Amino acid sequence: MLREMTCIVCPNGCDLEIQVEDGKVLSVKGALCRRGEAYAEQEITDPRRNIATSVLVDGGELPLASVRLTAPIPKARIFDAMGEIRKVKLTAPVEAGTKVIGNLLGLGVDVIVTKDVGVRG
Ligand code: SF4
């Protein structure tokens, strides 16, 4: 089976043609470098995504604080991960870099704040 996708590892955005059989990558065409081949392999065998979203902040100058994962997680776990993140409610002030969930769903990644939120004045 032929799968087509765009490599998103760098701005070149190479169009990849991946020959797949029984879930295994047989060949990758169109990649200008080895990172594209590794990306195709990852996407076919264990697709992962990061999450960038926000959590509620009580008493903050903004109602939400942006958060992200420290590493991508399996695509199939994104829905469950969002469910956990939605339960979080912080109290201002909130500092960038603060860990709000450790070892999310036992996946070995943390959820961290990416932007400061000060106290509402
Ligand atoms: S294959 Fe290499 S050059 Fe092409 S988009 Fe991916 S990382 Fe960039």
Short mmCIF file of N, CA, C and O and ligand atoms in Angstrom, two decimals:
data_model
loop_
_atom_site.label_atom_id
_atom_site.label_comp_id
_atom_site.label_asym_id
_atom_site.label_seq_id
_atom_site.Cartn_x
_atom_site.Cartn_y
_atom_site.Cartn_z
N MET A 1 0.84 -1.18 0.00
CA MET A 1 0.00 0.00 0.00
C MET A 1 0.89 1.25 0.00
O MET A 1 1.89 1.30 0.71
N LEU A 2 0.47 2.22 -0.82
CA LEU A 2 1.24 3.47 -0.88
C LEU A 2 0.58 4.50 0.02
O LEU A 2 -0.62 4.73 -0.06
N ARG A 3 1.37 5.10 0.91
CA ARG A 3 0.87 6.19 1.76
C ARG A 3 1.60 7.46 1.36
O ARG A 3 2.80 7.43 1.10
N GLU A 4 0.87 8.55 1.35
CA GLU A 4 1.49 9.84 1.03
C GLU A 4 1.34 10.77 2.22
O GLU A 4 0.27 10.81 2.84
N MET A 5 2.38 11.46 2.54
CA MET A 5 2.30 12.46 3.61
C MET A 5 3.38 13.51 3.41
O MET A 5 4.32 13.31 2.64
N THR A 6 3.21 14.61 4.10
CA THR A 6 4.21 15.69 4.04
C THR A 6 5.07 15.62 5.29
O THR A 6 4.54 15.54 6.40
N CYS A 7 6.37 15.65 5.10
CA CYS A 7 7.27 15.67 6.26
C CYS A 7 7.18 17.05 6.92
O CYS A 7 7.30 18.07 6.25
N ILE A 8 6.96 17.05 8.23
CA ILE A 8 6.81 18.34 8.93
C ILE A 8 8.01 18.62 9.85
O ILE A 8 7.95 19.50 10.70
N VAL A 9 9.09 17.87 9.64
CA VAL A 9 10.25 18.03 10.52
C VAL A 9 10.96 19.37 10.28
O VAL A 9 11.46 19.99 11.21
N CYS A 10 10.99 19.83 9.03
CA CYS A 10 11.61 21.14 8.76
C CYS A 10 10.77 21.88 7.73
O CYS A 10 9.87 21.29 7.13
N PRO A 11 11.04 23.16 7.50
CA PRO A 11 10.18 23.96 6.61
C PRO A 11 10.18 23.52 5.15
O PRO A 11 9.35 23.96 4.37
N ASN A 12 11.09 22.65 4.73
CA ASN A 12 11.08 22.17 3.33
C ASN A 12 9.77 21.46 2.99
O ASN A 12 9.32 21.51 1.86
N GLY A 13 9.18 20.78 3.96
CA GLY A 13 7.89 20.12 3.74
C GLY A 13 7.91 19.13 2.59
O GLY A 13 7.03 19.16 1.71
N CYS A 14 8.87 18.23 2.57
CA CYS A 14 8.98 17.25 1.47
C CYS A 14 7.73 16.37 1.40
O CYS A 14 7.21 15.94 2.43
N ASP A 15 7.27 16.11 0.18
CA ASP A 15 6.16 15.18 -0.03
C ASP A 15 6.72 13.76 -0.07
O ASP A 15 7.54 13.44 -0.93
N LEU A 16 6.27 12.95 0.86
CA LEU A 16 6.81 11.59 0.99
C LEU A 16 5.85 10.57 0.39
O LEU A 16 4.64 10.69 0.54
N GLU A 17 6.42 9.59 -0.29
CA GLU A 17 5.64 8.43 -0.76
C GLU A 17 6.21 7.23 -0.05
O GLU A 17 7.39 6.88 -0.20
N ILE A 18 5.36 6.60 0.75
CA ILE A 18 5.83 5.53 1.63
C ILE A 18 5.16 4.21 1.24
O ILE A 18 3.93 4.13 1.21
N GLN A 19 5.97 3.26 0.94
CA GLN A 19 5.44 1.93 0.62
C GLN A 19 5.33 1.15 1.93
O GLN A 19 6.33 0.98 2.64
N VAL A 20 4.10 0.72 2.24
CA VAL A 20 3.85 0.05 3.53
C VAL A 20 3.24 -1.32 3.29
O VAL A 20 2.37 -1.48 2.42
N GLU A 21 3.70 -2.29 4.03
CA GLU A 21 3.08 -3.62 3.96
C GLU A 21 3.01 -4.21 5.35
O GLU A 21 4.02 -4.22 6.07
N ASP A 22 1.84 -4.68 5.75
CA ASP A 22 1.63 -5.25 7.09
C ASP A 22 2.14 -4.32 8.19
O ASP A 22 2.77 -4.78 9.14
N GLY A 23 1.90 -3.03 8.02
CA GLY A 23 2.30 -2.07 9.04
C GLY A 23 3.79 -1.76 9.06
O GLY A 23 4.26 -1.05 9.94
N LYS A 24 4.52 -2.30 8.09
CA LYS A 24 5.98 -2.04 8.06
C LYS A 24 6.33 -1.18 6.85
O LYS A 24 5.75 -1.33 5.77
N VAL A 25 7.29 -0.29 7.06
CA VAL A 25 7.74 0.59 5.99
C VAL A 25 8.77 -0.14 5.13
O VAL A 25 9.81 -0.58 5.63
N LEU A 26 8.44 -0.26 3.83
CA LEU A 26 9.39 -0.92 2.92
C LEU A 26 10.31 0.09 2.25
O LEU A 26 11.49 -0.19 2.06
N SER A 27 9.76 1.25 1.90
CA SER A 27 10.60 2.27 1.27
C SER A 27 9.98 3.65 1.46
O SER A 27 8.76 3.77 1.67
N VAL A 28 10.82 4.65 1.41
CA VAL A 28 10.38 6.05 1.52
C VAL A 28 11.00 6.83 0.36
O VAL A 28 12.22 6.83 0.21
N LYS A 29 10.14 7.45 -0.46
CA LYS A 29 10.65 8.28 -1.56
C LYS A 29 10.28 9.73 -1.30
O LYS A 29 9.23 10.00 -0.70
N GLY A 30 11.08 10.65 -1.80
CA GLY A 30 10.76 12.06 -1.73
C GLY A 30 11.41 12.80 -0.57
O GLY A 30 11.36 14.02 -0.52
N ALA A 31 12.04 12.08 0.35
CA ALA A 31 12.69 12.74 1.49
C ALA A 31 14.06 13.26 1.06
O ALA A 31 14.84 12.52 0.46
N LEU A 32 14.32 14.51 1.38
CA LEU A 32 15.63 15.08 1.04
C LEU A 32 16.69 14.72 2.06
O LEU A 32 17.88 14.99 1.85
N CYS A 33 16.29 14.16 3.20
CA CYS A 33 17.28 13.77 4.20
C CYS A 33 16.77 12.60 5.04
O CYS A 33 15.59 12.23 4.94
N ARG A 34 17.65 12.05 5.86
CA ARG A 34 17.29 10.86 6.65
C ARG A 34 16.21 11.15 7.70
O ARG A 34 15.49 10.25 8.12
N ARG A 35 16.12 12.41 8.12
CA ARG A 35 15.11 12.73 9.13
C ARG A 35 13.71 12.50 8.58
O ARG A 35 12.80 12.13 9.31
N GLY A 36 13.54 12.70 7.28
CA GLY A 36 12.25 12.44 6.65
C GLY A 36 11.91 10.95 6.68
O GLY A 36 10.76 10.56 6.87
N GLU A 37 12.92 10.12 6.47
CA GLU A 37 12.70 8.67 6.53
C GLU A 37 12.32 8.26 7.95
O GLU A 37 11.42 7.44 8.15
N ALA A 38 13.00 8.85 8.93
CA ALA A 38 12.68 8.53 10.33
C ALA A 38 11.27 9.01 10.68
O ALA A 38 10.52 8.32 11.38
N TYR A 39 10.90 10.17 10.16
CA TYR A 39 9.55 10.70 10.40
C TYR A 39 8.50 9.76 9.82
O TYR A 39 7.50 9.44 10.47
N ALA A 40 8.72 9.30 8.59
CA ALA A 40 7.78 8.39 7.94
C ALA A 40 7.65 7.10 8.76
O ALA A 40 6.54 6.61 9.01
N GLU A 41 8.77 6.57 9.19
CA GLU A 41 8.77 5.33 9.99
C GLU A 41 7.95 5.53 11.27
O GLU A 41 7.10 4.72 11.62
N GLN A 42 8.19 6.66 11.94
CA GLN A 42 7.47 6.98 13.19
C GLN A 42 5.97 7.13 12.93
O GLN A 42 5.14 6.60 13.66
N GLU A 43 5.63 7.85 11.86
CA GLU A 43 4.22 8.09 11.56
C GLU A 43 3.46 6.80 11.23
O GLU A 43 2.29 6.66 11.55
N ILE A 44 4.13 5.88 10.60
CA ILE A 44 3.47 4.63 10.22
C ILE A 44 3.39 3.68 11.41
O ILE A 44 2.37 3.04 11.64
N THR A 45 4.46 3.58 12.19
CA THR A 45 4.50 2.55 13.23
C THR A 45 4.02 3.04 14.60
O THR A 45 3.47 2.27 15.37
N ASP A 46 4.23 4.32 14.91
CA ASP A 46 3.86 4.83 16.24
C ASP A 46 3.66 6.34 16.17
O ASP A 46 4.47 7.11 16.68
N PRO A 47 2.56 6.78 15.52
CA PRO A 47 2.36 8.23 15.35
C PRO A 47 2.18 8.93 16.69
O PRO A 47 1.45 8.44 17.56
N ARG A 48 2.86 10.04 16.87
CA ARG A 48 2.82 10.79 18.12
C ARG A 48 2.55 12.26 17.85
O ARG A 48 2.88 12.76 16.78
N ARG A 49 1.95 12.89 18.84
CA ARG A 49 1.66 14.32 18.72
C ARG A 49 1.91 15.01 20.06
O ARG A 49 1.75 14.40 21.11
N ASN A 50 2.27 16.28 19.98
CA ASN A 50 2.33 17.08 21.19
C ASN A 50 0.96 17.74 21.37
O ASN A 50 0.15 17.72 20.45
N ILE A 51 0.72 18.30 22.52
CA ILE A 51 -0.52 19.03 22.77
C ILE A 51 -0.15 20.42 23.25
O ILE A 51 0.67 20.57 24.16
N ALA A 52 -0.74 21.42 22.63
CA ALA A 52 -0.62 22.79 23.12
C ALA A 52 -2.04 23.26 23.38
O ALA A 52 -2.85 23.31 22.45
N THR A 53 -2.35 23.56 24.62
CA THR A 53 -3.71 23.97 24.96
C THR A 53 -3.65 24.93 26.15
O THR A 53 -2.58 25.51 26.41
N SER A 54 -4.72 25.11 26.88
CA SER A 54 -4.72 26.02 28.03
C SER A 54 -5.48 25.40 29.18
O SER A 54 -6.32 24.51 28.98
N VAL A 55 -5.16 25.90 30.38
CA VAL A 55 -5.89 25.46 31.58
C VAL A 55 -6.42 26.70 32.30
O VAL A 55 -5.90 27.81 32.14
N LEU A 56 -7.43 26.49 33.11
CA LEU A 56 -8.07 27.60 33.83
C LEU A 56 -7.14 28.15 34.91
O LEU A 56 -6.41 27.39 35.56
N VAL A 57 -7.20 29.47 35.10
CA VAL A 57 -6.44 30.12 36.17
C VAL A 57 -7.42 30.94 37.01
O VAL A 57 -8.13 31.80 36.49
N ASP A 58 -7.40 30.68 38.31
CA ASP A 58 -8.26 31.40 39.24
C ASP A 58 -7.53 32.67 39.69
O ASP A 58 -6.37 32.60 40.10
N GLY A 59 -8.20 33.81 39.59
CA GLY A 59 -7.63 35.06 40.09
C GLY A 59 -6.51 35.63 39.24
O GLY A 59 -5.73 36.47 39.70
N GLY A 60 -6.43 35.23 38.01
CA GLY A 60 -5.34 35.70 37.14
C GLY A 60 -5.72 36.90 36.31
O GLY A 60 -6.90 37.18 36.11
N GLU A 61 -4.68 37.61 35.80
CA GLU A 61 -4.94 38.73 34.88
C GLU A 61 -5.52 38.21 33.57
O GLU A 61 -6.12 38.97 32.80
N LEU A 62 -5.29 36.92 33.32
CA LEU A 62 -5.91 36.23 32.19
C LEU A 62 -6.65 35.02 32.76
O LEU A 62 -6.22 34.45 33.76
N PRO A 63 -7.73 34.59 32.10
CA PRO A 63 -8.49 33.46 32.64
C PRO A 63 -7.85 32.10 32.37
O PRO A 63 -8.22 31.10 32.98
N LEU A 64 -6.87 32.07 31.45
CA LEU A 64 -6.26 30.81 31.04
C LEU A 64 -4.74 30.93 31.02
O LEU A 64 -4.20 32.01 30.78
N ALA A 65 -4.06 29.80 31.23
CA ALA A 65 -2.61 29.73 31.06
C ALA A 65 -2.31 28.69 30.00
O ALA A 65 -2.89 27.59 30.01
N SER A 66 -1.42 29.03 29.06
CA SER A 66 -1.09 28.06 28.01
C SER A 66 -0.18 26.98 28.58
O SER A 66 0.69 27.25 29.43
N VAL A 67 -0.39 25.75 28.12
CA VAL A 67 0.41 24.60 28.57
C VAL A 67 0.77 23.75 27.35
O VAL A 67 0.13 23.84 26.30
N ARG A 68 1.81 22.92 27.53
CA ARG A 68 2.13 21.93 26.50
C ARG A 68 2.77 20.74 27.17
O ARG A 68 3.14 20.79 28.35
N LEU A 69 2.92 19.67 26.39
CA LEU A 69 3.59 18.47 26.89
C LEU A 69 5.09 18.61 26.71
O LEU A 69 5.56 19.30 25.80
N THR A 70 5.86 17.92 27.56
CA THR A 70 7.32 17.97 27.42
C THR A 70 7.82 17.08 26.29
O THR A 70 8.98 17.18 25.90
N ALA A 71 6.94 16.23 25.75
CA ALA A 71 7.31 15.38 24.60
C ALA A 71 6.01 14.87 23.97
O ALA A 71 4.97 14.83 24.63
N PRO A 72 6.07 14.49 22.70
CA PRO A 72 4.86 13.97 22.05
C PRO A 72 4.42 12.65 22.68
O PRO A 72 5.23 11.90 23.21
N ILE A 73 3.12 12.38 22.59
CA ILE A 73 2.56 11.12 23.10
C ILE A 73 1.87 10.39 21.95
O ILE A 73 1.55 11.00 20.92
N PRO A 74 1.58 9.09 22.12
CA PRO A 74 0.89 8.37 21.05
C PRO A 74 -0.43 9.06 20.70
O PRO A 74 -1.19 9.45 21.59
N LYS A 75 -0.67 9.17 19.40
CA LYS A 75 -1.86 9.85 18.90
C LYS A 75 -3.13 9.28 19.52
O LYS A 75 -4.08 10.00 19.81
N ALA A 76 -3.14 7.99 19.74
CA ALA A 76 -4.33 7.32 20.27
C ALA A 76 -4.65 7.74 21.71
O ALA A 76 -5.75 7.48 22.20
N ARG A 77 -3.71 8.37 22.40
CA ARG A 77 -3.94 8.78 23.80
C ARG A 77 -4.28 10.26 23.94
O ARG A 77 -4.44 10.76 25.05
N ILE A 78 -4.35 10.98 22.82
CA ILE A 78 -4.58 12.43 22.87
C ILE A 78 -5.90 12.77 23.57
O ILE A 78 -5.97 13.66 24.41
N PHE A 79 -6.95 12.03 23.24
CA PHE A 79 -8.27 12.31 23.81
C PHE A 79 -8.24 12.16 25.33
O PHE A 79 -8.71 13.04 26.07
N ASP A 80 -7.66 11.05 25.82
CA ASP A 80 -7.55 10.83 27.27
C ASP A 80 -6.70 11.92 27.92
O ASP A 80 -6.99 12.39 29.02
N ALA A 81 -5.63 12.29 27.24
CA ALA A 81 -4.72 13.31 27.79
C ALA A 81 -5.46 14.64 27.93
O ALA A 81 -5.34 15.32 28.96
N MET A 82 -6.26 14.99 26.93
CA MET A 82 -7.02 16.24 27.01
C MET A 82 -8.00 16.20 28.18
O MET A 82 -8.22 17.21 28.85
N GLY A 83 -8.56 15.04 28.42
CA GLY A 83 -9.48 14.88 29.55
C GLY A 83 -8.80 15.18 30.87
O GLY A 83 -9.37 15.84 31.75
N GLU A 84 -7.57 14.72 31.04
CA GLU A 84 -6.80 14.98 32.27
C GLU A 84 -6.44 16.45 32.39
O GLU A 84 -6.53 17.06 33.45
N ILE A 85 -6.01 17.03 31.28
CA ILE A 85 -5.57 18.43 31.30
C ILE A 85 -6.75 19.35 31.62
O ILE A 85 -6.60 20.34 32.33
N ARG A 86 -7.93 18.99 31.12
CA ARG A 86 -9.12 19.81 31.36
C ARG A 86 -9.49 19.87 32.85
O ARG A 86 -10.17 20.80 33.29
N LYS A 87 -9.05 18.90 33.64
CA LYS A 87 -9.39 18.89 35.07
C LYS A 87 -8.55 19.90 35.87
O LYS A 87 -8.85 20.20 37.02
N VAL A 88 -7.47 20.40 35.26
CA VAL A 88 -6.53 21.26 35.99
C VAL A 88 -7.09 22.66 36.17
O VAL A 88 -7.63 23.26 35.23
N LYS A 89 -6.97 23.18 37.41
CA LYS A 89 -7.32 24.58 37.65
C LYS A 89 -6.21 25.17 38.52
O LYS A 89 -5.95 24.65 39.62
N LEU A 90 -5.55 26.20 38.03
CA LEU A 90 -4.43 26.80 38.75
C LEU A 90 -4.89 28.07 39.46
O LEU A 90 -5.94 28.62 39.16
N THR A 91 -4.06 28.52 40.39
CA THR A 91 -4.32 29.79 41.07
C THR A 91 -3.17 30.75 40.77
O THR A 91 -2.00 30.36 40.89
N ALA A 92 -3.51 31.97 40.33
CA ALA A 92 -2.50 32.97 40.01
C ALA A 92 -1.73 33.36 41.28
O ALA A 92 -2.31 33.33 42.37
N PRO A 93 -0.44 33.74 41.15
CA PRO A 93 0.32 33.83 39.90
C PRO A 93 0.82 32.46 39.44
O PRO A 93 1.05 31.58 40.25
N VAL A 94 0.97 32.34 38.12
CA VAL A 94 1.45 31.10 37.52
C VAL A 94 2.72 31.42 36.74
O VAL A 94 2.75 32.40 35.99
N GLU A 95 3.74 30.63 36.93
CA GLU A 95 5.02 30.88 36.25
C GLU A 95 5.25 29.91 35.11
O GLU A 95 4.99 28.72 35.26
N ALA A 96 5.79 30.42 34.00
CA ALA A 96 6.16 29.55 32.88
C ALA A 96 7.14 28.49 33.38
O ALA A 96 8.03 28.80 34.18
N GLY A 97 6.97 27.29 32.95
CA GLY A 97 7.86 26.20 33.35
C GLY A 97 7.30 25.36 34.49
O GLY A 97 7.80 24.28 34.78
N THR A 98 6.24 25.86 35.14
CA THR A 98 5.63 25.11 36.25
C THR A 98 5.02 23.81 35.72
O THR A 98 4.31 23.82 34.72
N LYS A 99 5.33 22.71 36.41
CA LYS A 99 4.74 21.42 36.03
C LYS A 99 3.35 21.34 36.65
O LYS A 99 3.21 21.47 37.86
N VAL A 100 2.34 21.13 35.82
CA VAL A 100 0.99 21.05 36.36
C VAL A 100 0.48 19.60 36.43
O VAL A 100 -0.41 19.30 37.22
N ILE A 101 1.01 18.72 35.60
CA ILE A 101 0.75 17.28 35.72
C ILE A 101 2.07 16.57 35.45
O ILE A 101 2.73 16.83 34.43
N GLY A 102 2.46 15.67 36.35
CA GLY A 102 3.66 14.87 36.15
C GLY A 102 3.28 13.49 35.61
O GLY A 102 2.24 12.95 35.98
N ASN A 103 4.09 12.95 34.73
CA ASN A 103 3.89 11.60 34.19
C ASN A 103 2.44 11.39 33.74
O ASN A 103 1.75 10.48 34.20
N LEU A 104 2.01 12.24 32.84
CA LEU A 104 0.63 12.21 32.33
C LEU A 104 0.25 10.81 31.85
O LEU A 104 0.93 10.24 30.98
N LEU A 105 -0.80 10.25 32.43
CA LEU A 105 -1.33 8.93 32.04
C LEU A 105 -0.27 7.84 32.07
O LEU A 105 -0.37 6.83 31.35
N GLY A 106 0.78 8.06 32.85
CA GLY A 106 1.86 7.07 32.93
C GLY A 106 2.70 7.01 31.66
O GLY A 106 3.42 6.02 31.43
N LEU A 107 2.64 8.06 30.84
CA LEU A 107 3.34 8.04 29.55
C LEU A 107 4.74 8.63 29.63
O LEU A 107 5.45 8.71 28.62
N GLY A 108 5.13 9.06 30.83
CA GLY A 108 6.50 9.57 30.99
C GLY A 108 6.69 11.00 30.50
O GLY A 108 7.82 11.42 30.28
N VAL A 109 5.60 11.73 30.29
CA VAL A 109 5.73 13.14 29.90
C VAL A 109 4.96 13.99 30.91
O VAL A 109 4.04 13.51 31.57
N ASP A 110 5.37 15.25 31.01
CA ASP A 110 4.73 16.18 31.94
C ASP A 110 3.96 17.24 31.15
O ASP A 110 4.23 17.47 29.97
N VAL A 111 3.04 17.89 31.86
CA VAL A 111 2.34 19.05 31.29
C VAL A 111 2.92 20.28 31.98
O VAL A 111 2.91 20.35 33.22
N ILE A 112 3.43 21.22 31.20
CA ILE A 112 4.05 22.40 31.79
C ILE A 112 3.42 23.69 31.24
O ILE A 112 2.96 23.74 30.11
N VAL A 113 3.45 24.71 32.09
CA VAL A 113 2.94 26.03 31.71
C VAL A 113 3.98 26.69 30.80
O VAL A 113 5.19 26.57 31.00
N THR A 114 3.50 27.38 29.74
CA THR A 114 4.44 28.00 28.81
C THR A 114 4.43 29.53 28.87
O THR A 114 5.20 30.19 28.19
N LYS A 115 3.54 30.10 29.70
CA LYS A 115 3.50 31.57 29.78
C LYS A 115 3.07 32.00 31.18
O LYS A 115 2.15 31.41 31.75
N ASP A 116 3.73 33.02 31.71
CA ASP A 116 3.36 33.55 33.03
C ASP A 116 1.95 34.13 33.01
O ASP A 116 1.54 34.73 32.02
N VAL A 117 1.25 33.94 34.11
CA VAL A 117 -0.03 34.66 34.30
C VAL A 117 0.02 35.30 35.68
O VAL A 117 0.11 34.60 36.70
N GLY A 118 0.00 36.64 35.72
CA GLY A 118 0.07 37.36 36.98
C GLY A 118 -1.28 37.41 37.68
O GLY A 118 -2.31 36.98 37.14
N VAL A 119 -1.25 37.97 38.87
CA VAL A 119 -2.47 38.12 39.67
C VAL A 119 -3.31 39.27 39.11
O VAL A 119 -2.76 40.31 38.70
N ARG A 120 -4.59 39.09 39.09
CA ARG A 120 -5.50 40.15 38.60
C ARG A 120 -5.39 41.37 39.51
O ARG A 120 -5.47 41.26 40.74
N GLY A 121 -5.19 42.53 38.88
CA GLY A 121 -4.93 43.73 39.67
C GLY A 121 -6.15 44.46 40.16
O GLY A 121 -7.26 44.14 39.93
S1 SF4 B 1 12.79 15.08 4.55
FE1 SF4 B 1 14.40 16.29 5.51
S2 SF4 B 1 14.51 18.12 4.23
FE2 SF4 B 1 12.54 17.16 3.76
S3 SF4 B 1 11.06 18.16 5.15
FE3 SF4 B 1 11.79 16.29 6.17
S4 SF4 B 1 13.49 16.99 7.47
FE4 SF4 B 1 13.11 18.59 5.94
#
